[in-house]
GROMACS .gro file of N, CA and C in nm:
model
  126
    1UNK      N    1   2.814   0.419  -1.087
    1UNK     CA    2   2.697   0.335  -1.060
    1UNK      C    3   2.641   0.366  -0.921
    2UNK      N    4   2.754   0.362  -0.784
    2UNK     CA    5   2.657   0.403  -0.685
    2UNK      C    6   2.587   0.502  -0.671
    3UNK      N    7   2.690   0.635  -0.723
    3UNK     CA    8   2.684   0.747  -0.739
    3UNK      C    9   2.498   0.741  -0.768
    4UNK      N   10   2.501   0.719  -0.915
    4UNK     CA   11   2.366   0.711  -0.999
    4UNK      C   12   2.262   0.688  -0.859
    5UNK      N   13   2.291   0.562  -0.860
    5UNK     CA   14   2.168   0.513  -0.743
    5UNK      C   15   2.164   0.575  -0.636
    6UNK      N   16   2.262   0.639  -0.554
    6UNK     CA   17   2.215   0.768  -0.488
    6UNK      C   18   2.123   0.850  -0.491
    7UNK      N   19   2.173   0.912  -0.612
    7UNK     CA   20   2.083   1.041  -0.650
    7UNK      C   21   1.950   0.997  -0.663
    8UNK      N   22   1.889   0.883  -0.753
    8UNK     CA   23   1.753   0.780  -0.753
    8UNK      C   24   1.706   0.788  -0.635
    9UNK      N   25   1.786   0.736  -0.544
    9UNK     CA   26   1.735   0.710  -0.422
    9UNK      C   27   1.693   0.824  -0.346
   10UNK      N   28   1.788   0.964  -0.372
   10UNK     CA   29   1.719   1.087  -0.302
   10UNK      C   30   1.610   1.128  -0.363
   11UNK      N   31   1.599   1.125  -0.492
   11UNK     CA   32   1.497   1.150  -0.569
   11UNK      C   33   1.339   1.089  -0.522
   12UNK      N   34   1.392   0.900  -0.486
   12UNK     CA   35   1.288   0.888  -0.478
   12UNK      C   36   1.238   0.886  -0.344
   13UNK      N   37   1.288   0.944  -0.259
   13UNK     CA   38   1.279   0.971  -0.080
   13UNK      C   39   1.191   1.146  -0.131
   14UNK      N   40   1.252   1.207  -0.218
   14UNK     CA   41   1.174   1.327  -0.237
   14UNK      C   42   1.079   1.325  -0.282
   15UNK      N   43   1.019   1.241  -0.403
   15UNK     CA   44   0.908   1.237  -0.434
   15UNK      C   45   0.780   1.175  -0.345
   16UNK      N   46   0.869   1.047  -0.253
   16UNK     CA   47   0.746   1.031  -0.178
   16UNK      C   48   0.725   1.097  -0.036
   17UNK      N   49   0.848   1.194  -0.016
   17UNK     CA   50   0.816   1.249   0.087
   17UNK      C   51   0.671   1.368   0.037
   18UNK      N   52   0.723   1.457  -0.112
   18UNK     CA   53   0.653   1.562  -0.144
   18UNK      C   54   0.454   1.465  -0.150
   19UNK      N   55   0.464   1.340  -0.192
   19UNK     CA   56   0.307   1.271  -0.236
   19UNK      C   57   0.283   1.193  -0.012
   20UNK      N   58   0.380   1.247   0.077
   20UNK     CA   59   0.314   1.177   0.170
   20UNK      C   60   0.286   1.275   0.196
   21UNK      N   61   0.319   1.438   0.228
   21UNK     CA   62   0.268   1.563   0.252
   21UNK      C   63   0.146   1.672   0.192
   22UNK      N   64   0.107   1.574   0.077
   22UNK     CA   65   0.001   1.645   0.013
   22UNK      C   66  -0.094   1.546   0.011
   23UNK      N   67  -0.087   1.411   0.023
   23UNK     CA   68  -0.177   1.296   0.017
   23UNK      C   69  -0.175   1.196   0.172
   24UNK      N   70  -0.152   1.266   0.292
   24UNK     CA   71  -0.094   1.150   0.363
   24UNK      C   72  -0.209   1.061   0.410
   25UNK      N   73  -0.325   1.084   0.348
   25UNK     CA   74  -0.418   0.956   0.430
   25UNK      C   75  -0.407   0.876   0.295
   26UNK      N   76  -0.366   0.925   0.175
   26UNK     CA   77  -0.426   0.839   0.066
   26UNK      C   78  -0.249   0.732   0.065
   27UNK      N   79  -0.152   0.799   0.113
   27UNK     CA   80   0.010   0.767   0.122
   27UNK      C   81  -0.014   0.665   0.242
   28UNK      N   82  -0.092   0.679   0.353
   28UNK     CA   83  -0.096   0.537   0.456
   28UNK      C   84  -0.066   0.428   0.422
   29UNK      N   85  -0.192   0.369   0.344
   29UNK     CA   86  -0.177   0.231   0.266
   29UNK      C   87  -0.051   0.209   0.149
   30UNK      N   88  -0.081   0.298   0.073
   30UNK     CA   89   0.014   0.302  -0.045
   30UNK      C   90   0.163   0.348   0.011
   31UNK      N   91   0.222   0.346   0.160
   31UNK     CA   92   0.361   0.310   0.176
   31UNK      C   93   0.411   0.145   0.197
   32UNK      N   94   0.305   0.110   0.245
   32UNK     CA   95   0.324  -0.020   0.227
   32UNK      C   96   0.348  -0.116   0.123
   33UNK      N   97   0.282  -0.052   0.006
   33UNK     CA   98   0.312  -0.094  -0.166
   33UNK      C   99   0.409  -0.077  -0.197
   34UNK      N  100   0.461   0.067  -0.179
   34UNK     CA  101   0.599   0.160  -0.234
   34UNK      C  102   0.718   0.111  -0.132
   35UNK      N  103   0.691   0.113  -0.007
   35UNK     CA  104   0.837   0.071   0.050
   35UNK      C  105   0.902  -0.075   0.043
   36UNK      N  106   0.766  -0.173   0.072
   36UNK     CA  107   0.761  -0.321   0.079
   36UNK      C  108   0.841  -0.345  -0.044
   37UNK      N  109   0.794  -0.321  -0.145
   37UNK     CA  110   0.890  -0.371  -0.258
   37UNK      C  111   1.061  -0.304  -0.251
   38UNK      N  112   1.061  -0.133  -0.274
   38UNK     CA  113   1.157  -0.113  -0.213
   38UNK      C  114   1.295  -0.130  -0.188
   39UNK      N  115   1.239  -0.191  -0.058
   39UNK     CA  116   1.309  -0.267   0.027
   39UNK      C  117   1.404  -0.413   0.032
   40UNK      N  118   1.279  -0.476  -0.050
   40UNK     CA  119   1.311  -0.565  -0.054
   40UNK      C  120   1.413  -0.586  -0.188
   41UNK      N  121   1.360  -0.491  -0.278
   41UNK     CA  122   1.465  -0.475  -0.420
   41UNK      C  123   1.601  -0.462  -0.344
   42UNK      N  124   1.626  -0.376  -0.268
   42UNK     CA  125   1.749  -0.317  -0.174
   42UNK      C  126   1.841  -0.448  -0.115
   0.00000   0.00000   0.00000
């Protein structure tokens, strides 16, 4: 189980790293959507 959620979690650090490097003015606002929740799931 942690294992699992690890890998999720790198996954999803990679995907929004790869959409903040090709989109980062449109990724400004929309980290606040994506992490805020997140986070708070965490």
């Amino acid at each position: 189980m942690s294992r699992h959620r690890g890998h999720m979690s790198a996954h999803f650090v990679a995907e929004y790293v790869t959409m903040f490097g090709k989109n980062s003015v449109v990724a400004l606002p929309l980290q606040i959507l994506i992490i805020g929740p997140f986070v708070m799931f965490l």
